[in-house]
mmCIF file of C-alpha atoms (C1' of nucleotides) in Angstrom:
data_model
loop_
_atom_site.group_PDB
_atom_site.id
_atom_site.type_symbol
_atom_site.label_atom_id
_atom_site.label_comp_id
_atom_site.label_asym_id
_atom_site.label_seq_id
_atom_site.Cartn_x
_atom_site.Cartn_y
_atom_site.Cartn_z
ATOM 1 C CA UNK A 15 -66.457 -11.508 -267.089
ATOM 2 C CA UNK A 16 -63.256 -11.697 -264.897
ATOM 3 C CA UNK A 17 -63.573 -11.991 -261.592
ATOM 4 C CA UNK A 18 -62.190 -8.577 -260.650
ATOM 5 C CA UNK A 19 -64.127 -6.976 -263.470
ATOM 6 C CA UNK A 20 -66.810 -8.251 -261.844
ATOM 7 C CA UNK A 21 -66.505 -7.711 -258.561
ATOM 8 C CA UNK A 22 -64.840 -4.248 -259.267
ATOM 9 C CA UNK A 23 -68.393 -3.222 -261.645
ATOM 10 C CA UNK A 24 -70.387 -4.390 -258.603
ATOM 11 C CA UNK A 25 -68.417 -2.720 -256.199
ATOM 12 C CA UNK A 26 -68.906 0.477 -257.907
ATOM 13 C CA UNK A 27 -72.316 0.381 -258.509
ATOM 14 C CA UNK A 28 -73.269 0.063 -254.657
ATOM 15 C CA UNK A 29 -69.798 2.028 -253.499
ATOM 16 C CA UNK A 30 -68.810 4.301 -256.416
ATOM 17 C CA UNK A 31 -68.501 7.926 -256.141
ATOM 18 C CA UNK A 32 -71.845 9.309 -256.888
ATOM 19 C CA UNK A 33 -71.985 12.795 -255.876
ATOM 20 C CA UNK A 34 -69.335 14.170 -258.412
ATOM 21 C CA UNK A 35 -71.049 17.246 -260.615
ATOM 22 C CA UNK A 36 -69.970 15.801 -263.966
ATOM 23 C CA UNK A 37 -71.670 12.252 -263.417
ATOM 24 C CA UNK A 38 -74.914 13.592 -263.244
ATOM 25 C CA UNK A 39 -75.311 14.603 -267.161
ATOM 26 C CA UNK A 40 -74.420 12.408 -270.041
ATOM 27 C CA UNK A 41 -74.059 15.094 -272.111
ATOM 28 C CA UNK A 42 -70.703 14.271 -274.413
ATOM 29 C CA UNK A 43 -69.511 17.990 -274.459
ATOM 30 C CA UNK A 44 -69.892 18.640 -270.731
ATOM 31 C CA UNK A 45 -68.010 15.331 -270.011
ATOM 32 C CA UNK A 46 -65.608 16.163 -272.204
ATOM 33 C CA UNK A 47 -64.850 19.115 -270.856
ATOM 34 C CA UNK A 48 -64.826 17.498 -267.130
ATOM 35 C CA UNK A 49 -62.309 14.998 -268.630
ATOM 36 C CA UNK A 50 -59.933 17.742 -270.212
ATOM 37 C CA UNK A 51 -60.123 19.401 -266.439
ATOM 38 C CA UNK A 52 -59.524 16.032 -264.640
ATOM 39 C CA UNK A 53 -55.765 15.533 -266.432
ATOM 40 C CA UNK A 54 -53.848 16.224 -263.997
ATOM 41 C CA UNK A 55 -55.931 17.740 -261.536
ATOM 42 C CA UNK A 56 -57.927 16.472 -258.531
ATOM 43 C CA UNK A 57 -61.845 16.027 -258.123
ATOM 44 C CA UNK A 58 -62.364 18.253 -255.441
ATOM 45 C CA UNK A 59 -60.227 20.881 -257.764
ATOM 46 C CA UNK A 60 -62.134 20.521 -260.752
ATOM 47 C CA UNK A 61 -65.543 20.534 -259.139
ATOM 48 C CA UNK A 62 -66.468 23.947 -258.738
ATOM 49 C CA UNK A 63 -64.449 25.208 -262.141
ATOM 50 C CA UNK A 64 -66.875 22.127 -264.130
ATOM 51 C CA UNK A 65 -69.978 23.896 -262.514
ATOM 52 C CA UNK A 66 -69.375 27.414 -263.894
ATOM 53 C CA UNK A 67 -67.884 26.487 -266.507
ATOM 54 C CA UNK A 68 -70.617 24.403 -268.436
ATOM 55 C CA UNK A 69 -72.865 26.755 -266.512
ATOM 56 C CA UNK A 70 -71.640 29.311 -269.511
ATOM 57 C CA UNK A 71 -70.967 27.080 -272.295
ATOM 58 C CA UNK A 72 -73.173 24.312 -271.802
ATOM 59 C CA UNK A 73 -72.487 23.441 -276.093
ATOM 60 C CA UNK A 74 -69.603 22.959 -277.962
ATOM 61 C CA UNK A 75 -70.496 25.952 -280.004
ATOM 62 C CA UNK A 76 -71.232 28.532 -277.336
ATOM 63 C CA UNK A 77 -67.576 27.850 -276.114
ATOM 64 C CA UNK A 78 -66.338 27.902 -280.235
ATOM 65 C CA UNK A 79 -67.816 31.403 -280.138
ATOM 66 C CA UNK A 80 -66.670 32.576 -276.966
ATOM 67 C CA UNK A 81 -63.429 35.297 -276.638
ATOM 68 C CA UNK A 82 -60.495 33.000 -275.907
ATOM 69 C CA UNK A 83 -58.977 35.702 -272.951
ATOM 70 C CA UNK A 84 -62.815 34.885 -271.432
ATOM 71 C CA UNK A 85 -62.705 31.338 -271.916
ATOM 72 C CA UNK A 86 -58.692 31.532 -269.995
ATOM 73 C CA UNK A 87 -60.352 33.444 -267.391
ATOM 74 C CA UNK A 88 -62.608 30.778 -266.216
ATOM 75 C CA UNK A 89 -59.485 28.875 -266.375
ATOM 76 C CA UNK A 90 -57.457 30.782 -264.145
ATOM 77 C CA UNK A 91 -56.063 29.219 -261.213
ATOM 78 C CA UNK A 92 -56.585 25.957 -263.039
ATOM 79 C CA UNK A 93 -53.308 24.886 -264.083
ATOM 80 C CA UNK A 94 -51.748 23.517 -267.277
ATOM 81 C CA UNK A 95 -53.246 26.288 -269.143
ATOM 82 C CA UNK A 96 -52.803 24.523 -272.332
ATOM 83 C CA UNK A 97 -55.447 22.120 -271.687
ATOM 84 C CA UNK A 98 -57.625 25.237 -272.052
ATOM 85 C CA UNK A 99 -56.530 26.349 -275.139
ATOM 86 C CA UNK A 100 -56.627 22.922 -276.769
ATOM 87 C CA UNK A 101 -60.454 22.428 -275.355
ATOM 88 C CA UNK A 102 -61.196 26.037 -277.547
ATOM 89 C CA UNK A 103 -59.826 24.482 -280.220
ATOM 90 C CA UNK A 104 -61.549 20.947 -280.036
ATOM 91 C CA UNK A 105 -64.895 22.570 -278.987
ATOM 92 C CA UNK A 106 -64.222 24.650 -282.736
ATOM 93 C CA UNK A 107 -63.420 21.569 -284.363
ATOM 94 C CA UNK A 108 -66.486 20.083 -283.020
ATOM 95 C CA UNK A 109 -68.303 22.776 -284.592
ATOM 96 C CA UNK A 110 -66.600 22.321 -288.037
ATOM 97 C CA UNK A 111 -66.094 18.814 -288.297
ATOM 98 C CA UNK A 112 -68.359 17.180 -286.620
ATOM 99 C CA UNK A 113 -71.409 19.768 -286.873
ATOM 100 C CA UNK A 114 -71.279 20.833 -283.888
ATOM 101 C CA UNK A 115 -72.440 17.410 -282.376
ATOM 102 C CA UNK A 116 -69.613 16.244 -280.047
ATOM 103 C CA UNK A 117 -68.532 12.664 -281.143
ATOM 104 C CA UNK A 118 -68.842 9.873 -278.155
ATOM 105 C CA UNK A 119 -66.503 6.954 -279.953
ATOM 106 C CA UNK A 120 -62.597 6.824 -279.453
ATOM 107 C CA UNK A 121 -61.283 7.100 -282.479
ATOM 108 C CA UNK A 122 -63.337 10.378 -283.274
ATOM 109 C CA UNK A 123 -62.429 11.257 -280.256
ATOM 110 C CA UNK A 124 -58.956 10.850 -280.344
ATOM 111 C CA UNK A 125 -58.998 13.364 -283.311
ATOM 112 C CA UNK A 126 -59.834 16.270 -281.457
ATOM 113 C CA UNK A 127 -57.088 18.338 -279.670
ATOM 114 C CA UNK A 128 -55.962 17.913 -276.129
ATOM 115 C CA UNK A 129 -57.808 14.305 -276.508
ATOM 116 C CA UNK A 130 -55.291 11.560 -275.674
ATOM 117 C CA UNK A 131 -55.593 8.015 -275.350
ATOM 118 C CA UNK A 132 -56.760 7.870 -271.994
ATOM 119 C CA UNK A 133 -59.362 10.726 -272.149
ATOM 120 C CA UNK A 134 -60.641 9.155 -275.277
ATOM 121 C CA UNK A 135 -60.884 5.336 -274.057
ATOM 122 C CA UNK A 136 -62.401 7.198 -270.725
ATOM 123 C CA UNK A 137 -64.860 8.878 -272.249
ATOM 124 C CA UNK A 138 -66.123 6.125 -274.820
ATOM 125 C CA UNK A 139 -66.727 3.717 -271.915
ATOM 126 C CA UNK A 140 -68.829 6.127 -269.795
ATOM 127 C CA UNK A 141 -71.566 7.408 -272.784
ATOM 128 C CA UNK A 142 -71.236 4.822 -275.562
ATOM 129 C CA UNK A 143 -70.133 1.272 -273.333
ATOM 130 C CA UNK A 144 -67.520 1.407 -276.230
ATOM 131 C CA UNK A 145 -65.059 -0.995 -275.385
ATOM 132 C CA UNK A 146 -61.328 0.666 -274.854
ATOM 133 C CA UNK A 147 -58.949 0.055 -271.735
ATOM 134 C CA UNK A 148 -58.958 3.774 -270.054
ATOM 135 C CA UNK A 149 -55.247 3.505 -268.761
ATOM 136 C CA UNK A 150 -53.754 6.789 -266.671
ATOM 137 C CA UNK A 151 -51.954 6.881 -263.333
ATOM 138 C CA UNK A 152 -54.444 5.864 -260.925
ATOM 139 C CA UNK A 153 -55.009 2.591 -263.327
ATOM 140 C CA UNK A 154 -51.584 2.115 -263.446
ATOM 141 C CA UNK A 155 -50.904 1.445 -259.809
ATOM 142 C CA UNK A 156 -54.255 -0.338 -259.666
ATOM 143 C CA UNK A 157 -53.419 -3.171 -262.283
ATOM 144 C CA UNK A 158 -49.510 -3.105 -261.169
ATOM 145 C CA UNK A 159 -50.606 -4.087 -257.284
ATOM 146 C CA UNK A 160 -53.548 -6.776 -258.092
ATOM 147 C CA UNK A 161 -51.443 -8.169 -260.958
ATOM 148 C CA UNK A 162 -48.258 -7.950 -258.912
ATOM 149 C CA UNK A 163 -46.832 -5.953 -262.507
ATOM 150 C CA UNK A 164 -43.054 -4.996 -262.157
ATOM 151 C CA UNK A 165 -41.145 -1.870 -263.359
ATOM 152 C CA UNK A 166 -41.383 1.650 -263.424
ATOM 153 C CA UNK A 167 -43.589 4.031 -265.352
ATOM 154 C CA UNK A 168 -42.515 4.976 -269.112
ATOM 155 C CA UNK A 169 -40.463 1.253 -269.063
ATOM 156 C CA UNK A 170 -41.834 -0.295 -272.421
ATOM 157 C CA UNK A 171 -42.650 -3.908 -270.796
ATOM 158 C CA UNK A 172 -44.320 -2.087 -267.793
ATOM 159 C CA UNK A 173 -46.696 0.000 -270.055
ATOM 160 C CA UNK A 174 -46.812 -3.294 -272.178
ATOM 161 C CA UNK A 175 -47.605 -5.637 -269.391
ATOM 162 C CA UNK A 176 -50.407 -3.187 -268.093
ATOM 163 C CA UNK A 177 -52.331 -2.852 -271.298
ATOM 164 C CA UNK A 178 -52.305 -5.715 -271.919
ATOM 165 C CA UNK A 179 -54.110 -6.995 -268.676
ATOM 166 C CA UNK A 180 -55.925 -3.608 -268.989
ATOM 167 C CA UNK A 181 -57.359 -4.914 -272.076
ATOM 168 C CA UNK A 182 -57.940 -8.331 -270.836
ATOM 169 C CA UNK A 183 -59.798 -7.445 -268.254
ATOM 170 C CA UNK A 184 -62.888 -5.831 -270.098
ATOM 171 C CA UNK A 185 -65.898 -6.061 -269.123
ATOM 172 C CA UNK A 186 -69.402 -6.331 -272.035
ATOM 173 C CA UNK A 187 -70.587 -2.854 -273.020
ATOM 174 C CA UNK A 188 -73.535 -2.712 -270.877
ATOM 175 C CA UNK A 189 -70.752 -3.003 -267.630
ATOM 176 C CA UNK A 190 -68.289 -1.164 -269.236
ATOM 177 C CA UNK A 191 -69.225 2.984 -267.686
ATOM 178 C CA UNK A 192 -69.368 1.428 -264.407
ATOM 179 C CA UNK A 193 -66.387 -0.880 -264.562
ATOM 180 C CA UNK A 194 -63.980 2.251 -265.807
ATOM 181 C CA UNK A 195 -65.410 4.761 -263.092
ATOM 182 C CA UNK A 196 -64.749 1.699 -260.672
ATOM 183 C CA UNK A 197 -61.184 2.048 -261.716
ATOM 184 C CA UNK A 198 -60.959 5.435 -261.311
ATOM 185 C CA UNK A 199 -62.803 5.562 -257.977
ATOM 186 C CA UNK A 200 -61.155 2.431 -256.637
ATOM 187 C CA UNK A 201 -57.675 4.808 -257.583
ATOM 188 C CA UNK A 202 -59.151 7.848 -256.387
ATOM 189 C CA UNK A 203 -60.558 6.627 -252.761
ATOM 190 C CA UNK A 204 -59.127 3.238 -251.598
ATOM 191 C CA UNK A 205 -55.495 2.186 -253.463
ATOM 192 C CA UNK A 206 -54.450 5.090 -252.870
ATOM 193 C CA UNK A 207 -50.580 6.006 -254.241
ATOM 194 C CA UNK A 208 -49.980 6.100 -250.408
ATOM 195 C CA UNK A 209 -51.818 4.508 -248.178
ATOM 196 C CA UNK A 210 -53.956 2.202 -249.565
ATOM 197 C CA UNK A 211 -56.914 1.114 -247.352
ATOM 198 C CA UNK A 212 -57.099 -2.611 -248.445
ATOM 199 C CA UNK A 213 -59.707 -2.997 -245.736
ATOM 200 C CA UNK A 214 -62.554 -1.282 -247.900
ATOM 201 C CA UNK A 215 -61.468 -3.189 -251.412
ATOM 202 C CA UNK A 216 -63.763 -5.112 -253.279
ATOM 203 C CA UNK A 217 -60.534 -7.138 -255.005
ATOM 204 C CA UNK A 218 -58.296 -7.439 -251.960
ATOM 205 C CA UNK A 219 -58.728 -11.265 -251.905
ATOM 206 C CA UNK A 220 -57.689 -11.379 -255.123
ATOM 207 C CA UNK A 221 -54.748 -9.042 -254.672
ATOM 208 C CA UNK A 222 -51.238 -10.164 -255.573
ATOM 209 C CA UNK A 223 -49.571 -7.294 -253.583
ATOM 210 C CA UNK A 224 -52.266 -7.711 -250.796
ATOM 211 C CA UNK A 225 -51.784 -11.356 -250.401
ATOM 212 C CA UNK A 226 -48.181 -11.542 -250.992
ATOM 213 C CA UNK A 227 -46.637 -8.508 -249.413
ATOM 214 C CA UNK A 228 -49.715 -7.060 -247.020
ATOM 215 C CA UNK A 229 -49.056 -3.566 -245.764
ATOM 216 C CA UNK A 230 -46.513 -2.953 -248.583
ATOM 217 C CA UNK A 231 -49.209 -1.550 -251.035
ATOM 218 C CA UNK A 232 -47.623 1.667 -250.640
ATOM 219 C CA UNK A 233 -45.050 0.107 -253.117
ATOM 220 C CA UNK A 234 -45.719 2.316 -256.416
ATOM 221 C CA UNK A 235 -43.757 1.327 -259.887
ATOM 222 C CA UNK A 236 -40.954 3.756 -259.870
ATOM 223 C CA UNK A 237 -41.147 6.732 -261.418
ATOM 224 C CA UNK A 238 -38.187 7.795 -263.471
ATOM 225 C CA UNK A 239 -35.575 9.856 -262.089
ATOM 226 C CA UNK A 240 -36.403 13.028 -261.345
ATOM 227 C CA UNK A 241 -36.132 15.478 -263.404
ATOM 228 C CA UNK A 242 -32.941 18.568 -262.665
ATOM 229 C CA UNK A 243 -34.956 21.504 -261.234
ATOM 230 C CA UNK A 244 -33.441 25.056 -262.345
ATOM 231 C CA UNK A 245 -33.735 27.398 -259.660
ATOM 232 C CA UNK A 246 -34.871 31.370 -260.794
ATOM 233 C CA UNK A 247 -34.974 34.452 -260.195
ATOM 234 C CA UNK A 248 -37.941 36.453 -261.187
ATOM 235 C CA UNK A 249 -39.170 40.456 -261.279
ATOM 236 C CA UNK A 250 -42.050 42.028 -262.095
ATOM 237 C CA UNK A 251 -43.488 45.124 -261.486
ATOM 238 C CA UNK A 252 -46.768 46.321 -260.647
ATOM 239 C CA UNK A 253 -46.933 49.478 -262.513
ATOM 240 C CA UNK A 254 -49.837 51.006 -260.892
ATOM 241 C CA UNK A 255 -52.055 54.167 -261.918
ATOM 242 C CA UNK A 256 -53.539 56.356 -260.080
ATOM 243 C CA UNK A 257 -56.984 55.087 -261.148
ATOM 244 C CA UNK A 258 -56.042 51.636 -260.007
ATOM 245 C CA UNK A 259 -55.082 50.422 -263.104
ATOM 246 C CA UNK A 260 -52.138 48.493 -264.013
ATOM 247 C CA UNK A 261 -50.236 47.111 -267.035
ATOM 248 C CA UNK A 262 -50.906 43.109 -268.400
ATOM 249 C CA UNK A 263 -48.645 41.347 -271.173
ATOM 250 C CA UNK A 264 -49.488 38.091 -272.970
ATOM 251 C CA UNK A 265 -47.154 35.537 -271.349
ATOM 252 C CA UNK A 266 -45.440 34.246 -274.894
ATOM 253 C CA UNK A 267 -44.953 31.113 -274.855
ATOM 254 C CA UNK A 268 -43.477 28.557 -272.285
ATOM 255 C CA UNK A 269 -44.468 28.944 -268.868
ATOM 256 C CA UNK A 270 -48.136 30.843 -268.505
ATOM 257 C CA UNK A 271 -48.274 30.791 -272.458
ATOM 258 C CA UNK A 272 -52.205 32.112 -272.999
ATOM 259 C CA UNK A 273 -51.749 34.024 -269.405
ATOM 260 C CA UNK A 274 -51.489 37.433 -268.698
ATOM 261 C CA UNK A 275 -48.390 38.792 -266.796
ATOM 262 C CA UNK A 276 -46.990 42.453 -265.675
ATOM 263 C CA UNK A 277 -43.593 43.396 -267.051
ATOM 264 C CA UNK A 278 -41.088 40.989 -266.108
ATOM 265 C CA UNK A 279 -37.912 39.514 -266.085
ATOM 266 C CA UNK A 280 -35.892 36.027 -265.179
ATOM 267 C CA UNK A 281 -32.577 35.234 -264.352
ATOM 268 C CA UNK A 282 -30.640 32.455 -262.928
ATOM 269 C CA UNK A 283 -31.198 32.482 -259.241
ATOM 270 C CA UNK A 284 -27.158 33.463 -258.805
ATOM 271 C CA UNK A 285 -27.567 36.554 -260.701
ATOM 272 C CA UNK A 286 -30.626 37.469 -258.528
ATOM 273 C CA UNK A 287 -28.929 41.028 -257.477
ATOM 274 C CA UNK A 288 -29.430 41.927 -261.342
ATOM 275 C CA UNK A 289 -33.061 41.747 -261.161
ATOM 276 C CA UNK A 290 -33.532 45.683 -260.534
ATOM 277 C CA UNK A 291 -31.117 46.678 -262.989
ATOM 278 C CA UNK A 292 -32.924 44.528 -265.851
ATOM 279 C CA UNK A 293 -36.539 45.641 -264.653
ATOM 280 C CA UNK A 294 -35.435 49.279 -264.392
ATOM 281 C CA UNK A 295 -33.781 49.033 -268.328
ATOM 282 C CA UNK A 296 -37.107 47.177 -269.665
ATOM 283 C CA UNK A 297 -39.241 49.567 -268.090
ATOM 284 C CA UNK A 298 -36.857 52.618 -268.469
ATOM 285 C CA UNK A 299 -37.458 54.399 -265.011
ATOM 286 C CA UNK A 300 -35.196 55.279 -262.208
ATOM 287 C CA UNK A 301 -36.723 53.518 -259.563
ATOM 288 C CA UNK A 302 -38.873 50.617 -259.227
ATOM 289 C CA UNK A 303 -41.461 51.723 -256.440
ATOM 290 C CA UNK A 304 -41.672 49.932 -253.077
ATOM 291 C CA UNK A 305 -40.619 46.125 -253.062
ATOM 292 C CA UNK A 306 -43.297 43.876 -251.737
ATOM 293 C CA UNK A 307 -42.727 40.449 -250.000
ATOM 294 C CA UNK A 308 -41.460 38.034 -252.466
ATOM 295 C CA UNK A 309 -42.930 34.907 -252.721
ATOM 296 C CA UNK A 310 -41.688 31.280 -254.154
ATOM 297 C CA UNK A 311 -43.408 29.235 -256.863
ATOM 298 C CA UNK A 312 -42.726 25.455 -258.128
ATOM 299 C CA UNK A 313 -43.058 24.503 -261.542
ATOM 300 C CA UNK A 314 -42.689 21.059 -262.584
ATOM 301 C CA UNK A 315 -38.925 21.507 -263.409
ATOM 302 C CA UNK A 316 -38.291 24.914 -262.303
ATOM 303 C CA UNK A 317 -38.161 26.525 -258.559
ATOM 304 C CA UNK A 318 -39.110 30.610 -258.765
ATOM 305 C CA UNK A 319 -38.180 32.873 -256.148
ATOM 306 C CA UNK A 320 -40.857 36.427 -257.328
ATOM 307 C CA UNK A 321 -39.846 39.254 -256.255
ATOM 308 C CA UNK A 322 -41.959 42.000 -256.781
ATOM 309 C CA UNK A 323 -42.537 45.667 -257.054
ATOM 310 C CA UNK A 324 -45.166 48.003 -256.475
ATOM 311 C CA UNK A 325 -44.714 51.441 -258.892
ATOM 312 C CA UNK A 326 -46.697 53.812 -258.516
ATOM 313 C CA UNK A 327 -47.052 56.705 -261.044
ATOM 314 C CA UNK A 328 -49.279 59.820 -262.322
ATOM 315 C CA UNK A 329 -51.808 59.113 -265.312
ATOM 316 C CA UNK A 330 -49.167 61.170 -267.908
ATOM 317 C CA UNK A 331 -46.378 58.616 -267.001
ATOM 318 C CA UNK A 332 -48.667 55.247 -266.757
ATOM 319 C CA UNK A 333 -49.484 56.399 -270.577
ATOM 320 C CA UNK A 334 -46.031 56.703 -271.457
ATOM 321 C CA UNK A 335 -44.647 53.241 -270.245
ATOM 322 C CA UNK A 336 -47.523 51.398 -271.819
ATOM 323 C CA UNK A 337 -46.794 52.984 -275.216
ATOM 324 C CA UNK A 338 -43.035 51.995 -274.235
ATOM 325 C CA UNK A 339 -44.217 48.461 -273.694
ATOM 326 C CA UNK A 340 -45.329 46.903 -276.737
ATOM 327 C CA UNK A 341 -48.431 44.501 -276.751
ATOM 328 C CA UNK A 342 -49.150 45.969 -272.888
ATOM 329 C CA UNK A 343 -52.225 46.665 -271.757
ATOM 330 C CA UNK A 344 -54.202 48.583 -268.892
ATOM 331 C CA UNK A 345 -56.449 46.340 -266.897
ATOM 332 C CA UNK A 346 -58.151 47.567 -263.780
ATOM 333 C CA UNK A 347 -56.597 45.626 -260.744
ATOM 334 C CA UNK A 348 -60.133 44.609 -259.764
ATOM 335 C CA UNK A 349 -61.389 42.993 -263.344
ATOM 336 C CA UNK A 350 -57.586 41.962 -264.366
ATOM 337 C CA UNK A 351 -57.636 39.028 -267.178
ATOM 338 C CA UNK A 352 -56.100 35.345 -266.688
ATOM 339 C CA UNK A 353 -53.386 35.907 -264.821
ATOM 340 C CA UNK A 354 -51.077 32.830 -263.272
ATOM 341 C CA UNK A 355 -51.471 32.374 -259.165
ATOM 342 C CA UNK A 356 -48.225 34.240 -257.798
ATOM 343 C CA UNK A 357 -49.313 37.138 -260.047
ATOM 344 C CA UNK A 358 -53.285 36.605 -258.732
ATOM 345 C CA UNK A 359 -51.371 36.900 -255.391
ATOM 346 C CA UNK A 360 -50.052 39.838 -255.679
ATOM 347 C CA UNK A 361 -52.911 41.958 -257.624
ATOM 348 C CA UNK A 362 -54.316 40.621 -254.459
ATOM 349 C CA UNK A 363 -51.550 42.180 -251.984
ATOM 350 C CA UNK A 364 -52.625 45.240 -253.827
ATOM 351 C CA UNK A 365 -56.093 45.552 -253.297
ATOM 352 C CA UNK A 366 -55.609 44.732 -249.359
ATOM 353 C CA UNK A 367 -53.010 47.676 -249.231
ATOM 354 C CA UNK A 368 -55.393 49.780 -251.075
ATOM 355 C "C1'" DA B 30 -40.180 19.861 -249.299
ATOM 356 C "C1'" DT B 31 -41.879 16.081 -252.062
ATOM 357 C "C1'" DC B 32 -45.378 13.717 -254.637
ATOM 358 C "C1'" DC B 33 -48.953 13.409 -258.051
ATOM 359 C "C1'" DG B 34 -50.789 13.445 -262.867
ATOM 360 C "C1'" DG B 35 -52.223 13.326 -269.532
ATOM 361 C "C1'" DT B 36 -51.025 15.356 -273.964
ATOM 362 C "C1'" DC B 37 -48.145 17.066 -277.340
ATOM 363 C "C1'" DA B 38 -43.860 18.350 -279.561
ATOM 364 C "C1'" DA B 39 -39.183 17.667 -280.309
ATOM 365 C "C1'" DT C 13 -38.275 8.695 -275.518
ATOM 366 C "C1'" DT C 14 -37.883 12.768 -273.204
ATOM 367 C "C1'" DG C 15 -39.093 17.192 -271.634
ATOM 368 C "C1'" DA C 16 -42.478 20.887 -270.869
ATOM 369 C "C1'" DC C 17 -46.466 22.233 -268.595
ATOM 370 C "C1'" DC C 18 -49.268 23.974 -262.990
ATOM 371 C "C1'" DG C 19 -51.404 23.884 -258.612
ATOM 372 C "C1'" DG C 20 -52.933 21.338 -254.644
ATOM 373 C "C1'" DA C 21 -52.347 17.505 -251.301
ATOM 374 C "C1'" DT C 22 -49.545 15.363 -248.094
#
DNA sequence: ATCCGGTCAA
DNA sequence: TTGACCGGAT
C-alpha cells in the first residue's frame, strides 16, 4: 500500500466521520439512496431528508411502488429534482432487473439511472471493497494538492492526470470502504476548497502543495469560465379560494421539471413591466389581487427576480379559472404537493397573513 | 454576491 | 465538450 493510502485508511479509521446517519447501515438500497442525495448537496443537508426518507421506503420496492408526486414531496426543498426522479426509476429497475435485490458492484451499478461513475465506484468500495477510484470534486482537489496536479477541471490531461494517480493509489479490498470515506472526509473536514487546515492532516508531510507552497492550499484547479447568467423576470399568482385552496401546475420541463408551480409567467428581466399584462391574459381576469413582496432566486445560470400575487376569489370563480387552466389543480395551501423553495416561500407568506 | 458540486443529454 | 439542473455555505 502507498504511503498516503495508508496513512489516509488509518487516519480515517481513528479520525473519520462516524456519526453520519447513512454509515450506520450497509444496506445497498439505503446507501444508494444517501449517495443519489449527496451529489451535489452537503452532509448536514442530506441528513435529516436520508432519515425520513428510508424511514418510508426502507426497500427498493416500497419506493418502486410508491406515487411519484409522494416520493417528490419528500424531495422538496432538496434540489436538483431530477436526481429524484431518476432514483424512482432505478429503485423500479431494481425491482425488474435485478429482482428487487439492489446490486453492490460498479458495473451493475453503473446501469441504473442517475448512477454515474463516481456514485458507482463510491458505492462499490464502501459494501463490496470492490476496487474502483471514487473520483468527484472533493477528490479532485485532494489528489491535485498532494500530487501538486496542474490545470483546471473538465481539461482532458487534468481529469487524466487525476485518475490516473486516483487509480494508483488503491488500497486491497479489505482497506478499500475506509480508504474512499477517508477521501471524502479528508475533502469534507480538513482540505477544505478554502481553507484547508493542514494542521489536522494525516498526509501533510507528504504534501506537494503543503511542502512547496505552505499556506497556498487555498489554490483550487480552475474552474472553467463561468458560465453567462440570464437575468428574469418572473409572475405567478396565488389564486386563492375562499376555502384556502389554491391552484398547482406540473412545472414542464426545464427548471422545477417534476415540481409543482401556480400559474406563471417569465420574461427577460427588461420587459419586467409586462409581467401583469401576461399573467392577467393567461389567467383571463382584470386584476391580479394584492402584490406581495417579491423575492430573488439563483439558479445555476439564471438570476430570478419573483414577483408575486395574491388573488383572491369566490368558490364560483376559483372553479372557473381552474377549468380555464388546463392540467391545474386545487391543493389546500396547508397539504400543497412538491413545490420549488420561492414558491414554498410564499404558500408560506400566505398562511402567516391568514 | 460568489462558490460549490454529479449525471445526463445534446 | 458543453450546458442544464438547485439550494445552502461562506
Amino acid at each position: 500500500m502507498t504511503a498516503f493510502a495508508e496513512r489516509l485508511t488509518r487516519w480515517q479509521r481513528s479520525e473519520g466521520r462516524k456519526a453520519l446517519p447513512w454509515l450506520r447501515t450497509r444496506d445497498p438500497f439505503q446507501r444508494l439512496v444517501a449517495e443519489v442525495m449527496l451529489q451535489q448537496t452537503q452532509t448536514g443537508t442530506v441528513a435529516p431528508y436520508w432519515e425520513r426518507f428510508v424511514g418510508r421506503w426502507p426497500t427498493a420496492a416500497a419506493l418502486a411502488a410508491e406515487d411519484r408526486d409522494v416520493v417528490m414531496k419528500a424531495w422538496e426543498g432538496l434540489g436538483y429534482y431530477r436526481r429524484c426522479r431518476l432514483l424512482c426509476d432505478a429503485a423500479e429497475r431494481v425491482v425488474t432487473d435485478f429482482g428487487g435485490v439492489t446490486p453492490s458492484d460498479y458495473a451493475s451499478l453503473l446501469t441504473l439511472p442517475g448512477i454515474g461513475d463516481a456514485t458507482a465506484a463510491s458505492l462499490a468500495a464502501a459494501i463490496t471493497g470492490e476496487r474502483r477510484a471514487m473520483i468527484d470534486g472533493n477528490v479532485k482537489r485532494v489528489l491535485s494538492r498532494v500530487f501538486r496536479i496542474e490545470g483546471a477541471v473538465g481539461e482532458k490531461a487534468f481529469e487524466a492526470e487525476v485518475r490516473s494517480r486516483a487509480e494508483a493509489e488503491l488500497p486491497g479490498t479489505e482497506d478499500m470502504a475506509a480508504y474512499t470515506q477517508g477521501l471524502m472526509d479528508l475533502g469534507a473536514t480538513v482540505c477544505r476548497p478554502k481553507a484547508a487546515d493542514c494542521g489536522r492532516c494525516p498526509v501533510a508531510l507528504l504534501c506537494r502543495s503543503h511542502a512547496e507552497t505552505p499556506g497556498e492550499e487555498t489554490a483550487l484547479p480552475r474552474p472553467k469560465k463561468p458560465l453567462a447568467k440570464q437575468k428574469l423576470a418572473v409572475g405567478i399568482v396565488l389564486v386563492r379560494s375562499p376555502s384556502d385552496e389554491v391552484l398547482l401546475g406540473r412545472a414542464p420541463e426545464g427548471v422545477w421539471h417534476g415540481l409543482w408551480v401556480p400559474p406563471m409567467a417569465v420574461l427577460p428581466e427588461e420587459a419586467s413591466e409586462n409581467l401583469p399584462r401576461r399573467l392577467k391574459d393567461l389567467l383571463g381576469v382584470m386584476a391580479l389581487g394584492e402584490e406581495l413582496p417579491a423575492m430573488r432566486h439563483e439558479l445555476t445560470h439564471r438570476s430570478l427576480t419573483i414577483r408575486a400575487w395574491l388573488l383572491d376569489v369566490d368558490a364560483a370563480t376559483f372553479d372557473a379559472l381552474k377549468a380555464e387552466l388546463v392540467g391545474f389543480e386545487t391543493f389546500p395551501v396547508a397539504g400543497h404537493p412538491a413545490v420549488p423553495v420561492p414558491v414554498k416561500r410564499y404558500l408560506a407568506v400566505l398562511r402567516e397573513l391568514g
